[in-house]
């Protein structure tokens, strides 16, 4: 799926799309530059009006000074917005970068399967090229559909089985379960069984020592329960 999505032909399409995107960004920057030039002109014009005003006419001078200050603030705001726009835009690739990407795609399958390529490096490649992932767990009962949208423009779909509840839950080791069954046959109560398990080095599903509560749960969920005349640590029969 990954190699099909990043074939040389599709990488070339993606690079062409990137060129168009960079051209759009260049046009956007041009428009911002024009706005800044206009704002700078208006600042300079307001400054000249203020400087040419009669100082004796404080009312007029004060109004012109306020206009000048307003134009300065507008210019500074435009400048900050332009800088923010630049930070958010994708940095253009140089010609050397484009050529390196094309060279990489011709050997990508070999690199992907090479024993020297670690899983971490493969995950990095996936993160670099995957644009968006859609998960659909309701359309098909018991299945999860995974739609992957790649930066190359390709889309791939796969369906996997939905994991059953409890699949990833920790499980009591089979050897410990069997030992509990054997010890129940000796008519030991839960507390005595827990002591024996711990002495023999067994650990619970969570890697902890056994106690009568854990042993009782394992026995009851397997239908073993108490034997007649025997009781657990709490005296229940």
Coordinates of N, CA and C in Angstrom, one line a residue, residues 1-2 7 11 24 67 79-80 88-89 105 107 112 118 120 122 133 142 144 146 154 172 179 199 204-205 216:
X1 N 0.8 -1.2 0.0 CA 0.0 0.0 0.0 C 0.9 1.3 0.0
X2 N 1.9 1.3 0.9 CA 2.8 2.4 1.0 C 3.5 2.7 -0.3
X7 N 4.7 5.8 -5.6 CA 5.5 5.5 -6.8 C 6.1 6.7 -7.5
X11 N 4.8 10.6 -7.1 CA 5.7 11.6 -6.5 C 5.9 12.8 -7.5
X24 N 1.1 29.9 -5.9 CA 0.0 30.6 -5.2 C 0.6 31.4 -4.0
X67 N -4.2 60.7 13.6 CA -4.3 60.0 12.3 C -2.9 59.3 12.0
X79 N 2.1 44.2 9.1 CA 3.4 43.5 9.1 C 3.4 42.3 10.0
X80 N 2.8 42.3 11.1 CA 2.7 41.1 12.0 C 1.9 40.0 11.3
X88 N 3.4 30.1 8.6 CA 2.4 29.0 8.4 C 2.6 28.4 7.0
X89 N 3.2 29.1 6.1 CA 3.3 28.5 4.7 C 4.4 27.5 4.7
X105 N 12.7 7.9 -4.7 CA 11.6 7.1 -5.1 C 12.0 5.9 -6.0
X107 N 14.5 4.1 -5.7 CA 15.1 3.0 -4.9 C 14.3 2.8 -3.6
X112 N 13.0 0.5 1.6 CA 11.9 0.1 2.6 C 12.2 -1.3 3.1
X118 N 15.4 0.6 9.9 CA 14.7 0.3 11.2 C 13.2 0.6 11.1
X120 N 11.6 2.4 13.1 CA 11.4 3.8 13.4 C 11.6 4.6 12.2
X122 N 11.0 3.6 9.1 CA 9.8 3.3 8.2 C 8.6 4.2 8.7
X133 N -5.9 10.3 7.8 CA -6.4 8.9 8.0 C -7.9 9.0 8.5
X142 N -18.2 -5.6 13.0 CA -17.1 -6.3 13.3 C -15.8 -6.0 12.5
X144 N -13.2 -2.7 10.8 CA -12.8 -1.3 10.8 C -12.2 -1.0 9.5
X146 N -10.1 1.5 7.1 CA -9.1 2.5 7.2 C -8.8 3.1 5.8
X154 N -2.7 10.1 -3.8 CA -3.2 8.7 -3.8 C -4.1 8.5 -2.6
X172 N -4.1 -14.3 33.0 CA -3.4 -15.1 34.0 C -2.6 -16.2 33.2
X179 N -2.1 -24.8 37.6 CA -1.7 -25.1 39.0 C -2.8 -24.9 40.0
X199 N 4.8 -19.2 46.7 CA 6.0 -19.9 47.1 C 6.7 -20.5 45.9
X204 N 0.5 -13.1 39.1 CA -0.8 -12.9 38.5 C -0.6 -12.3 37.1
X205 N -1.8 -12.0 36.5 CA -1.8 -11.4 35.2 C -1.1 -10.0 35.2
X216 N -9.8 -16.9 44.0 CA -11.2 -17.2 44.0 C -11.8 -16.7 42.7

